[in-house]
Short mmCIF file of C-alpha atoms in Angstrom, two decimals:
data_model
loop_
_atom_site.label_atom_id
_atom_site.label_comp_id
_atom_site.label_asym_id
_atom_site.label_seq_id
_atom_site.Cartn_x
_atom_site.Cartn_y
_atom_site.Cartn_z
CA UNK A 1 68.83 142.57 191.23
CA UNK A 2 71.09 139.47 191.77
CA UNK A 3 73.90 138.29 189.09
CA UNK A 4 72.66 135.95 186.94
CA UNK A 5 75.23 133.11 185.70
CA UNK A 6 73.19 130.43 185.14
CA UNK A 7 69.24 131.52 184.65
CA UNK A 8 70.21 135.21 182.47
CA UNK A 9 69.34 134.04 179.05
CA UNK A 10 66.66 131.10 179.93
CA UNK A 11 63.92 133.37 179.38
CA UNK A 12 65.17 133.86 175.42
CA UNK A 13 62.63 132.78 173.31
CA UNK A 14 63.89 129.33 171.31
CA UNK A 15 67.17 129.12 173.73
CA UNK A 16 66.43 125.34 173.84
CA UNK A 17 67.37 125.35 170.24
CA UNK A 18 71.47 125.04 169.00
CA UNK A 19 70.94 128.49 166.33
CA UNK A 20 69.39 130.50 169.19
CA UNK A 21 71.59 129.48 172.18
CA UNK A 22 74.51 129.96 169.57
CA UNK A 23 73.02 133.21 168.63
CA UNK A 24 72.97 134.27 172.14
CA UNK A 25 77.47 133.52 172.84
CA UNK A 26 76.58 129.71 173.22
CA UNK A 27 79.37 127.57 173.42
CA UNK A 28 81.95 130.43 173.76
CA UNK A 29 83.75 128.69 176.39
CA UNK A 30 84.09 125.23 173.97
CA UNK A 31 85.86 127.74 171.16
CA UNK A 32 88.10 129.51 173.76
CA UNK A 33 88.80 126.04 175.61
CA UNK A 34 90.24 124.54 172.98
CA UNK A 35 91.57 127.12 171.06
CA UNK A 36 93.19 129.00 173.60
CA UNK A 37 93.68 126.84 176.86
CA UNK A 38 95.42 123.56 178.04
CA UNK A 39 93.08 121.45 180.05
CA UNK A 40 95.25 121.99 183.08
CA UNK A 41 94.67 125.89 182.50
CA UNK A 42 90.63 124.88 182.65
CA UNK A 43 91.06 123.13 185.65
CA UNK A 44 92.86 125.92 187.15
CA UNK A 45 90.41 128.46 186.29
CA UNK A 46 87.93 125.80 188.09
CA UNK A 47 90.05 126.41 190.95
CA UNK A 48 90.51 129.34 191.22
CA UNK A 49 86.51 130.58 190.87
CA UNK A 50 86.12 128.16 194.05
CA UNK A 51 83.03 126.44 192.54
CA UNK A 52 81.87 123.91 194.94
CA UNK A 53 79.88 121.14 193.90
CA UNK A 54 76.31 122.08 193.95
CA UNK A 55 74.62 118.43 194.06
CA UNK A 56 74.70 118.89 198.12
CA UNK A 57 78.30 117.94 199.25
CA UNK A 58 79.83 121.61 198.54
CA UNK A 59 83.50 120.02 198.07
CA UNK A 60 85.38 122.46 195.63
CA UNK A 61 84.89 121.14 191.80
CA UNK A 62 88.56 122.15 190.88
CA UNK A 63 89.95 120.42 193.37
CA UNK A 64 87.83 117.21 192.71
CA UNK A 65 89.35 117.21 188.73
CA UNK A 66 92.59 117.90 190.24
CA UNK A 67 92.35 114.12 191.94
CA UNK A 68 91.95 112.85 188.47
CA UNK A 69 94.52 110.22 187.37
CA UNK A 70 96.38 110.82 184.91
CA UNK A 71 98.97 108.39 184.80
CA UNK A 72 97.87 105.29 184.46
CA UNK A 73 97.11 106.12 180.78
CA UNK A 74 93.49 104.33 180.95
CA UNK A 75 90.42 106.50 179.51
CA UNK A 76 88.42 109.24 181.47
CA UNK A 77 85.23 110.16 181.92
CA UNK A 78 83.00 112.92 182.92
CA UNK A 79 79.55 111.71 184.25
CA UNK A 80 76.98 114.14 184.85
CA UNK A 81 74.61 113.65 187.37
CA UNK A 82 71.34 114.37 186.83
CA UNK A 83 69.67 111.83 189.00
CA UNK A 84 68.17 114.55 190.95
CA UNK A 85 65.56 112.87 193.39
CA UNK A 86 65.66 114.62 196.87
CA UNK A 87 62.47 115.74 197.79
CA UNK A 88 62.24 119.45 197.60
CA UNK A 89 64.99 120.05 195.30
CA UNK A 90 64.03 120.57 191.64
CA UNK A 91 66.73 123.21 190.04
CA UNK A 92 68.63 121.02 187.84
CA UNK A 93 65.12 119.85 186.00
CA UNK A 94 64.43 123.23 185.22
CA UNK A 95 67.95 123.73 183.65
CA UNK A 96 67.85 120.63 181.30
CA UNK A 97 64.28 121.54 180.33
CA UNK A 98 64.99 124.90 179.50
CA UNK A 99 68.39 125.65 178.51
CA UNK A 100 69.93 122.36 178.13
CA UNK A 101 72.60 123.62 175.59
CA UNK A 102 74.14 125.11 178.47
CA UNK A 103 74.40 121.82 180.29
CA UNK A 104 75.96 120.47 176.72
CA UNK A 105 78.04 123.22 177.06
CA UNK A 106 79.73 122.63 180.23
CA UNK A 107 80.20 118.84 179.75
CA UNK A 108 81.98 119.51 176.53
CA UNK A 109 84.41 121.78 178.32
CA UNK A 110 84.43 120.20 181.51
CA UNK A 111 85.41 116.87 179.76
CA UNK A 112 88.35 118.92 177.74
CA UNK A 113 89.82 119.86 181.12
CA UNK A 114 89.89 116.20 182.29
CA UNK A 115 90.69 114.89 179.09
CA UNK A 116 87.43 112.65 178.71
CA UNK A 117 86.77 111.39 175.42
CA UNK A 118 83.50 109.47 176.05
CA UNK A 119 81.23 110.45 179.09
CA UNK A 120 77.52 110.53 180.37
CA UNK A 121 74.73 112.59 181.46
CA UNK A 122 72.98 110.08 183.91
CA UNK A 123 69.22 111.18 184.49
CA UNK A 124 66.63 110.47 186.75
CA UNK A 125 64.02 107.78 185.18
CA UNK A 126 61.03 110.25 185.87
CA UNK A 127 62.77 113.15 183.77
CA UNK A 128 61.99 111.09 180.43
CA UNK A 129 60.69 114.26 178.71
CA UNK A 130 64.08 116.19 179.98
CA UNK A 131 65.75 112.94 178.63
CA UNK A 132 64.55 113.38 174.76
CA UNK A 133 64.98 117.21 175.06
CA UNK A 134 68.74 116.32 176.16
CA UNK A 135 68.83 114.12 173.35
CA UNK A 136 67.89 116.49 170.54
CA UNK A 137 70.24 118.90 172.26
CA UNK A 138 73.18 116.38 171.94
CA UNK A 139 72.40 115.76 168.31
CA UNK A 140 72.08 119.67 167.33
CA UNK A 141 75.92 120.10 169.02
CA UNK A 142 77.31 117.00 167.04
CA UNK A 143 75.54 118.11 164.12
CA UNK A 144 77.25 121.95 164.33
CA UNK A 145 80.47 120.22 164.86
CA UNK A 146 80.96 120.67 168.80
CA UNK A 147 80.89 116.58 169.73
CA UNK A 148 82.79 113.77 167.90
CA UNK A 149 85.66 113.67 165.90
CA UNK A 150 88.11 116.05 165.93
CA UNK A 151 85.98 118.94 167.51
CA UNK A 152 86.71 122.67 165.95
CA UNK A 153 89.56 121.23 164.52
CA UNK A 154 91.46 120.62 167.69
CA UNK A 155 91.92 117.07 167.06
CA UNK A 156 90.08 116.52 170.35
CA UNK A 157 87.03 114.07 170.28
CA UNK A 158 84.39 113.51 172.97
CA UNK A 159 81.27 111.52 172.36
CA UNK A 160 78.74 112.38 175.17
CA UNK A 161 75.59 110.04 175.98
CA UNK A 162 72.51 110.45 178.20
CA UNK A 163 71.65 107.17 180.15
CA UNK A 164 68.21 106.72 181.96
CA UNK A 165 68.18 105.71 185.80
CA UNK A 166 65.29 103.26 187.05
CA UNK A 167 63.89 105.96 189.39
CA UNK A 168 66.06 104.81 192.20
CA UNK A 169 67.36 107.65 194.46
CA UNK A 170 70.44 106.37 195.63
CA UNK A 171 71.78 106.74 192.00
CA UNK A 172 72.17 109.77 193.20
CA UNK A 173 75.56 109.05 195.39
CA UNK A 174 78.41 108.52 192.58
CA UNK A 175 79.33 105.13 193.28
CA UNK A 176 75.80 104.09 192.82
CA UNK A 177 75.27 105.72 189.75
CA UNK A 178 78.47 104.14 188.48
CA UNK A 179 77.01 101.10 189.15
CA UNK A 180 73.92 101.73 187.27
CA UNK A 181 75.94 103.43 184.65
CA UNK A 182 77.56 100.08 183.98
CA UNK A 183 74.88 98.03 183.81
CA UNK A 184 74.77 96.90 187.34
CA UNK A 185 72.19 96.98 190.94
CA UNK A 186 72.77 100.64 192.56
CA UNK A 187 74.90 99.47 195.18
CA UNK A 188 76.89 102.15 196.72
CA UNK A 189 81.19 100.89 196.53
CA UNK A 190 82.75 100.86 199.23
CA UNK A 191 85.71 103.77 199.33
CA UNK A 192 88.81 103.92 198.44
CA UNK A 193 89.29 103.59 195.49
CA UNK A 194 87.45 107.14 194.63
CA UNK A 195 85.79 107.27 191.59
CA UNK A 196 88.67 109.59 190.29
CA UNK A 197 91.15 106.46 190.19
CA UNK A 198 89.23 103.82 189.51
CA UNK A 199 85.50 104.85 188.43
CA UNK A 200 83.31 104.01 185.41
CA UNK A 201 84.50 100.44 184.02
CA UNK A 202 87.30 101.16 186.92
CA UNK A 203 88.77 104.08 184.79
CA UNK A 204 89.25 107.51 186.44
CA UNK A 205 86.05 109.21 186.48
CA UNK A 206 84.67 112.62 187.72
CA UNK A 207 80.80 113.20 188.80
CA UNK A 208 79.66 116.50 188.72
CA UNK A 209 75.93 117.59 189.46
CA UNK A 210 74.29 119.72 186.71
CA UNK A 211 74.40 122.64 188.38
CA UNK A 212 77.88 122.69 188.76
CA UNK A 213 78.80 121.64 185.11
CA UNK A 214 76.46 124.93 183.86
CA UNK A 215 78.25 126.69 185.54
CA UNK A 216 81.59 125.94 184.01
CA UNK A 217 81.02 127.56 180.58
CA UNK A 218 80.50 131.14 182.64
CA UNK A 219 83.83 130.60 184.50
CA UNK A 220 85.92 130.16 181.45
CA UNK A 221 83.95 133.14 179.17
CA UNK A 222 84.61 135.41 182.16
CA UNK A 223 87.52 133.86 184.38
CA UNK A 224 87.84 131.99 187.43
CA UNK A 225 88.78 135.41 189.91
CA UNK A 226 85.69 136.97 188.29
CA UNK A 227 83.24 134.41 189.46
CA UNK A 228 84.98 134.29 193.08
CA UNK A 229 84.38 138.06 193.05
CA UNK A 230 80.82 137.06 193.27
CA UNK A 231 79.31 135.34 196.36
CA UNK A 232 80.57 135.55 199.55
CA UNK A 233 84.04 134.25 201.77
CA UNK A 234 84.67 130.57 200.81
CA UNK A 235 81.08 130.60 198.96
CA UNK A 236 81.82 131.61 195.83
CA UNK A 237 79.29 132.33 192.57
CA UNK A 238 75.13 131.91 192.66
CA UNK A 239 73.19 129.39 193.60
CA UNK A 240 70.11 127.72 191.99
CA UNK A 241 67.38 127.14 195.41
CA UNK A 242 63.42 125.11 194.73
CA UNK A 243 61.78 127.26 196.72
CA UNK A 244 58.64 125.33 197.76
CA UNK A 245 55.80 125.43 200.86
CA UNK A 246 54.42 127.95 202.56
CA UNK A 247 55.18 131.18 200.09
CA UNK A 248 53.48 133.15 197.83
CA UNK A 249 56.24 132.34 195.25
CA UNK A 250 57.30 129.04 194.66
CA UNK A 251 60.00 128.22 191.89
CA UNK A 252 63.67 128.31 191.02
CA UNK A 253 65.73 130.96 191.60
CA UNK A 254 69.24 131.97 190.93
CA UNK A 255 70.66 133.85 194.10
CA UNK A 256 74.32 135.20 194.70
CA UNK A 257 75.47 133.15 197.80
CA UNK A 258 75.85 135.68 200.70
CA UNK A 259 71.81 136.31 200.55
CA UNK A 260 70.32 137.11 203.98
CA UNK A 261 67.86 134.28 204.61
CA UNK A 262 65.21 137.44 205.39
CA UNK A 263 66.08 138.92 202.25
CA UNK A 264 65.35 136.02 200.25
CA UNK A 265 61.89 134.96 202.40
CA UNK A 266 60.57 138.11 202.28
CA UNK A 267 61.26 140.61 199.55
CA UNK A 268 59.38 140.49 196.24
CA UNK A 269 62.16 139.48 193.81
CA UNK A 270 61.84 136.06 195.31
CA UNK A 271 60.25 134.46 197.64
CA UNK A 272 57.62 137.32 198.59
CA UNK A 273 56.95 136.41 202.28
CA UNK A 274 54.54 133.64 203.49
CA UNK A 275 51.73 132.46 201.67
CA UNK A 276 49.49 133.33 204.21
CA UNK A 277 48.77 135.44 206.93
CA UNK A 278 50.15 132.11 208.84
CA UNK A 279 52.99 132.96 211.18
CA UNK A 280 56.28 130.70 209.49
CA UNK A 281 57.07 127.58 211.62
CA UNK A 282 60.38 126.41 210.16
CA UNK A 283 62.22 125.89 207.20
CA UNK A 284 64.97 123.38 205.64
CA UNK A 285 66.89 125.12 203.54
CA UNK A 286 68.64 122.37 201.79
CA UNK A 287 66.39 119.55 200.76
CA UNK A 288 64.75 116.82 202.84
CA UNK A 289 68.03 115.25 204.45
CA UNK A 290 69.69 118.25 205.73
CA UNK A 291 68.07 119.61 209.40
CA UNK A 292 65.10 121.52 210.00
CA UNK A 293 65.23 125.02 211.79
CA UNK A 294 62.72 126.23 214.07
CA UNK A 295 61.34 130.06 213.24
CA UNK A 296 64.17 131.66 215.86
CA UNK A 297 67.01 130.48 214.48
CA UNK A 298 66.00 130.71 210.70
CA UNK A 299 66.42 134.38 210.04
CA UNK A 300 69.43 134.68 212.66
CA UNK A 301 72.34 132.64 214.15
CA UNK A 302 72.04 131.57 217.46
CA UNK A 303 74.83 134.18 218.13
CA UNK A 304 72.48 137.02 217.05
CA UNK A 305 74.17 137.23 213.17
CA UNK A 306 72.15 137.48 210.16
CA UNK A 307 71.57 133.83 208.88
CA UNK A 308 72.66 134.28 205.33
CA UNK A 309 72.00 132.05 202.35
CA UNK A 310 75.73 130.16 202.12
CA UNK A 311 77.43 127.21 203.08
CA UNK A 312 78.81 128.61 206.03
CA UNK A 313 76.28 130.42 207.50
CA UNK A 314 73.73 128.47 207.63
CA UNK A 315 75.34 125.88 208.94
CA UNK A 316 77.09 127.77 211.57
CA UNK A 317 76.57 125.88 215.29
CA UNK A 318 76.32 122.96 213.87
CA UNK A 319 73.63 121.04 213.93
CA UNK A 320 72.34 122.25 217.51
CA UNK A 321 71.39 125.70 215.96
CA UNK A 322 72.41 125.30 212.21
CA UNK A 323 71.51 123.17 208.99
CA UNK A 324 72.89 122.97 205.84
CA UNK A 325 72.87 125.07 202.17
CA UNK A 326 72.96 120.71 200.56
CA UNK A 327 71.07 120.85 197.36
CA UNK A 328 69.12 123.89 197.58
CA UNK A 329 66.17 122.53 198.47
CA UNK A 330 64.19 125.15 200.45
CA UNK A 331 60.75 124.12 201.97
CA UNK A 332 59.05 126.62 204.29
CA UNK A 333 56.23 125.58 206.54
CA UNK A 334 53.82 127.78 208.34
CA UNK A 335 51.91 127.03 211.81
CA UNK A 336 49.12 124.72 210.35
CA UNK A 337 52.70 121.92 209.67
CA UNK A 338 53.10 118.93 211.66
CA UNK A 339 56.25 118.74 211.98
CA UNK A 340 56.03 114.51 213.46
CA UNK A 341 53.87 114.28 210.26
CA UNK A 342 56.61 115.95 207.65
CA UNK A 343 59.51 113.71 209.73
CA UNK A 344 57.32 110.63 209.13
CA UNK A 345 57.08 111.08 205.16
CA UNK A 346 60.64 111.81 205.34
CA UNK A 347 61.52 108.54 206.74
CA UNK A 348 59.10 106.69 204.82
CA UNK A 349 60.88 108.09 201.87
CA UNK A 350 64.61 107.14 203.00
CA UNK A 351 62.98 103.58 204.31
CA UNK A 352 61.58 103.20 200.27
CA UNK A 353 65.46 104.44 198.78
CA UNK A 354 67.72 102.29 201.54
CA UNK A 355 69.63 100.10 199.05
CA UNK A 356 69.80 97.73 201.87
CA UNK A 357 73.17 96.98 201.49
CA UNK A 358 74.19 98.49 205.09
CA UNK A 359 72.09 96.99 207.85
CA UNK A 360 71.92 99.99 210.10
CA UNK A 361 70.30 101.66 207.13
CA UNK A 362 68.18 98.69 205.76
CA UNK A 363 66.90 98.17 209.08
CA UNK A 364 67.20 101.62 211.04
CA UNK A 365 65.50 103.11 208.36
CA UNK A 366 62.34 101.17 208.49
CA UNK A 367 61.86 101.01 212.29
CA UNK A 368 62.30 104.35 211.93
CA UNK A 369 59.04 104.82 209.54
CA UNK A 370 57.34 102.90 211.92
CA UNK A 371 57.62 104.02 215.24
CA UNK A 372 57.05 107.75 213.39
CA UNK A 373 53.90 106.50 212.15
CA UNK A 374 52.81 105.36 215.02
CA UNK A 375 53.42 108.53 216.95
CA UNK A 376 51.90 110.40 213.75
CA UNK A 377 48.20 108.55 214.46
CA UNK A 378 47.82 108.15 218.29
CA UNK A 379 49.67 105.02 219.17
CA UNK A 380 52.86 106.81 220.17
CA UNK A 381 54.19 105.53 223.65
CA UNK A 382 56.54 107.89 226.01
CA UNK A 383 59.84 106.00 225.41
CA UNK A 384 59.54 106.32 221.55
CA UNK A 385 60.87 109.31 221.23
CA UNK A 386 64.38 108.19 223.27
CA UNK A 387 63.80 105.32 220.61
CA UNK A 388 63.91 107.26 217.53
CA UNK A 389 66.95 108.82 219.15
CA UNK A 390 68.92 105.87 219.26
CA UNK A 391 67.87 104.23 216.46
CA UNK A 392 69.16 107.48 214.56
CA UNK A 393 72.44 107.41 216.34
CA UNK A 394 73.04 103.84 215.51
CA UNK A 395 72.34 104.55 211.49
CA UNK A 396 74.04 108.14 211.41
CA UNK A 397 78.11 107.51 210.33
CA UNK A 398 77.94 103.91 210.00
CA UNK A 399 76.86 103.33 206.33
CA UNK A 400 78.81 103.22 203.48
CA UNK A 401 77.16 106.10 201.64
CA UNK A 402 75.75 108.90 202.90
CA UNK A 403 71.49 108.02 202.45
CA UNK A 404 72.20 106.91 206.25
CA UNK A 405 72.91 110.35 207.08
CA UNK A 406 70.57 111.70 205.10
CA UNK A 407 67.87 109.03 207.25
CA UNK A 408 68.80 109.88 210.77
CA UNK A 409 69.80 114.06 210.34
CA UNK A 410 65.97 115.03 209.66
CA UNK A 411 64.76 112.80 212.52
CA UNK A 412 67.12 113.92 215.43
CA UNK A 413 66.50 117.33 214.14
CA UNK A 414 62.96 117.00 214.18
CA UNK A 415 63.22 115.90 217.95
CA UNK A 416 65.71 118.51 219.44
CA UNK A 417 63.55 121.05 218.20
CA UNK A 418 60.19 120.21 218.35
CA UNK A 419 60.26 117.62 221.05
CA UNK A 420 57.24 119.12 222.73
CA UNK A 421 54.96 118.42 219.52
CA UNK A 422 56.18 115.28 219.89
CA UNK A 423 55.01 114.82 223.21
CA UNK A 424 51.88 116.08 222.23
CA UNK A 425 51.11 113.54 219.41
CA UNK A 426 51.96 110.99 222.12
CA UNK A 427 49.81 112.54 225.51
CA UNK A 428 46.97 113.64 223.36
CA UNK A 429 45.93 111.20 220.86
CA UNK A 430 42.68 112.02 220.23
CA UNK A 431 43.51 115.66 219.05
CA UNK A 432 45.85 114.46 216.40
CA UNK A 433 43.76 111.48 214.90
CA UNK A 434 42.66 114.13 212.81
CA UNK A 435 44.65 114.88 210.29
CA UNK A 436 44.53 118.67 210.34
CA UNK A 437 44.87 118.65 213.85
CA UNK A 438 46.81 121.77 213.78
CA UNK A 439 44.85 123.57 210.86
CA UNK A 440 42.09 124.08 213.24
CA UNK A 441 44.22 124.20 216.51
CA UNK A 442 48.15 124.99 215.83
CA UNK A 443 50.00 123.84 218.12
CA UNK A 444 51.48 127.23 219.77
CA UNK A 445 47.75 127.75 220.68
CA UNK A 446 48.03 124.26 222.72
CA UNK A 447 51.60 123.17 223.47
CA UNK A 448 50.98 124.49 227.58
CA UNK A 449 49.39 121.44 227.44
CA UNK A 450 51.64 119.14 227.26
CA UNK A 451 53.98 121.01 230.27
CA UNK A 452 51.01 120.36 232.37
CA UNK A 453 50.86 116.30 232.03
CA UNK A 454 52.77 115.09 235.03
CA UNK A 455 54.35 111.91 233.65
#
């Protein structure tokens, strides 16, 4: 069995409640925070556990505080985000449902070590019911003396809010939640100035995801060089991954980075294999805007190495062979998937989110959807795949955020490994019109076909 940092005590009957998480060493870190370290002795311990932030970008969390400024003497703040909206990717939910004293926790001591005396959990507008059980869990630590004035006696205070999002997933990039934070549209800045200089109400801010901020209190009960002794070369600690799809188990699990990708597919403390007697297709192992994998290259690199469940694995070759860890967001697919189908909700998603502030991504995004749908029911013509190709290579890198990115990755993916089904959708209409075209017939049992049209 795995470590367990973040998931050990969730199962605790009443550990949503303050006098049962207390019970069980809750906010242990808080006491021995502020009682025994500086903030700049947090941060370090931050630093040296090599947390990276687990919202998707993987840039070390110590380092990020580090950029803080601290000399302009304005106020600081610590926003949490909890605006977690990419498809496939539901691990911070189930922390805030059911142990959200833990995420209470870590803001209280993450916002010592920056020196934040007022900051925000910002959540998705769908998570209402997380919302009031964040509430309640606020009110329980002021109540037992762990938020407002003059916490434990330290002379430290730190009010700490949760704000509800309009259900807009490019809150999700910092800037944008800023934005929204303040009152505003959820219009990604442009950068610099980083939100650490000049963020919420253009004071030095830090945005954390949840995951990352739960994981603080661990790292300061046990040390920074402990939790680096877990995990694996420059990916440190465990990771929460939303296993979804094709599986027989589907759910959250906490897994010590350095995983094999077989391990965690196919032994019975997780995943438990495929779902079916289905042969698996592909996977994305990080949410919908990272890259898809075909089935050769999921369980091994394309040099022949065990793919293993870290940053650096499975992204090794780029993204020829490789993908990325992002959010955790693993989706599986067996051989009854269409993969043109899965690309075209996708894009019909990123289309919906675009902000439209960047016109590569306002408009890339939406010719994307539509070209993809019409491949997706019989109208596709030869040069549209070369189309969706550029179209993607005009939006990728050219946006001020990354939702561009997050557009165009899935889609080129999509094509450099399953160009062929592409080709299909588009030389054999009338076997995809229906729409479980490859439930009946997958499309191994028919893709000679399309190397047999002589275009």
């Amino acid at each position: 069995m795995s470590q367990k940092i973040l998931l050990d005590k969730i199962n605790i009957p009443g550990i949503k409640t303050y006098e049962v998480y207390r019970q069980n060493d809750g906010y242990a870190s808080v006491e021995k925070a502020i009682k025994t370290l500086t903030p700049d002795e947090v941060v370090e311990e931050v630093k040296t556990s090599g947390l990276r932030g687990r919202g998707g970008a993987g840039f070390p969390a110590g380092m990020k505080w580090s950029f803080i400024d601290k000399k302009s003497g304005k106020p600081r703040h610590l926003v949490c985000n909890a605006d977690e909206s990419e498809p496939g990717t539901f691990k911070d939910r189930y922390l805030m449902e059911f142990i959200p004293h833990l995420l209470i926790e870590g803001m209280i001591t993450s916002s010592y070590a920056l020196g934040a005396n007022l900051s925000y959990i910002y959540i998705r507008g769908e998570y209402m019911w997380v919302y009031k059980i964040l509430e309640r869990a606020i009110n329980e630590a002021k109540a037992a003396g762990f938020l407002g004035k003059n916490i434990l006696g330290s002379g430290y205070d730190l009010e700490l809010y949760v704000h509800c999002g309009a259900g807009a997933y490019i809150c999700g990039e910092e800037t944008a939640l800023i934005e929204s934070l303040e009152g505003k549209r959820g219009n990604p800045r442009i950068k610099p100035p980083f939100p650490a200089i000049s963020g919420l109400w253009a004071n030095p801010t830090v945005v954390n995801n949840v995951e990352t901020i739960a994981a603080v209190p661990w790292i300061i009960n046990n040390t920074g060089a402990e939790y680096a002794k877990i995990g694996i070369g420059r990916s440190t600690g465990t990771k929460l991954i939303s296993a979804s799809g094709h599986i027989k188990n589907p759910g959250v699990y906490e897994i010590e980075l350095g995983l094999s990708v077989y391990e965690f597919m196919n032994s019975d403390e997780y995943l438990g294999g495929m779902s079916s007697d289905r042969p698996l297709k592909a996977f994305v192992p990080g949410g919908s805007s990272v890259p898809v994998l075909p089935a050769h290259l999921i369980y091994k690199t394309a040099n022949g190495e065990d793919r293993l469940m870290s940053y650096e694995s499975l992204s090794d070759g780029g993204f020829a062979t490789g993908s990325m860890l992002g959010s955790g967001g693993f989706i599986v697919y067996n051989d009854t998937s269409c993969i043109v189908r899965n690309t075209w909700n996708f894009s019909r998603f990123y289309h919906h989110e675009s902000c439209g502030q960047c016109s590569p991504c306002r408009e890339g995004t939406g010719w994307m959807e539509k070209v993809l749908h019409r491949i997706e029911n019989g109208h596709g013509r030869e040069e549209d795949i070369d189309l969706l190709l550029s179209i993607q290579s005009k939006i990728e890198g050219n946006t001020i955020c990354p939702l561009g990115d997050a557009a165009a990755w899935p889609v080129a993916a999509a094509i450099r490994h399953f160009r062929d089904e592409f080709e299909y959708h588009i030389r054999f209409p009338e076997k995809i019109k229906n729409r479980d075209h490859f439930v009946e017939e997958p499309f191994e049992k028919v893709k000679n076909l399309v190397s047999k049209v002589i275009v």
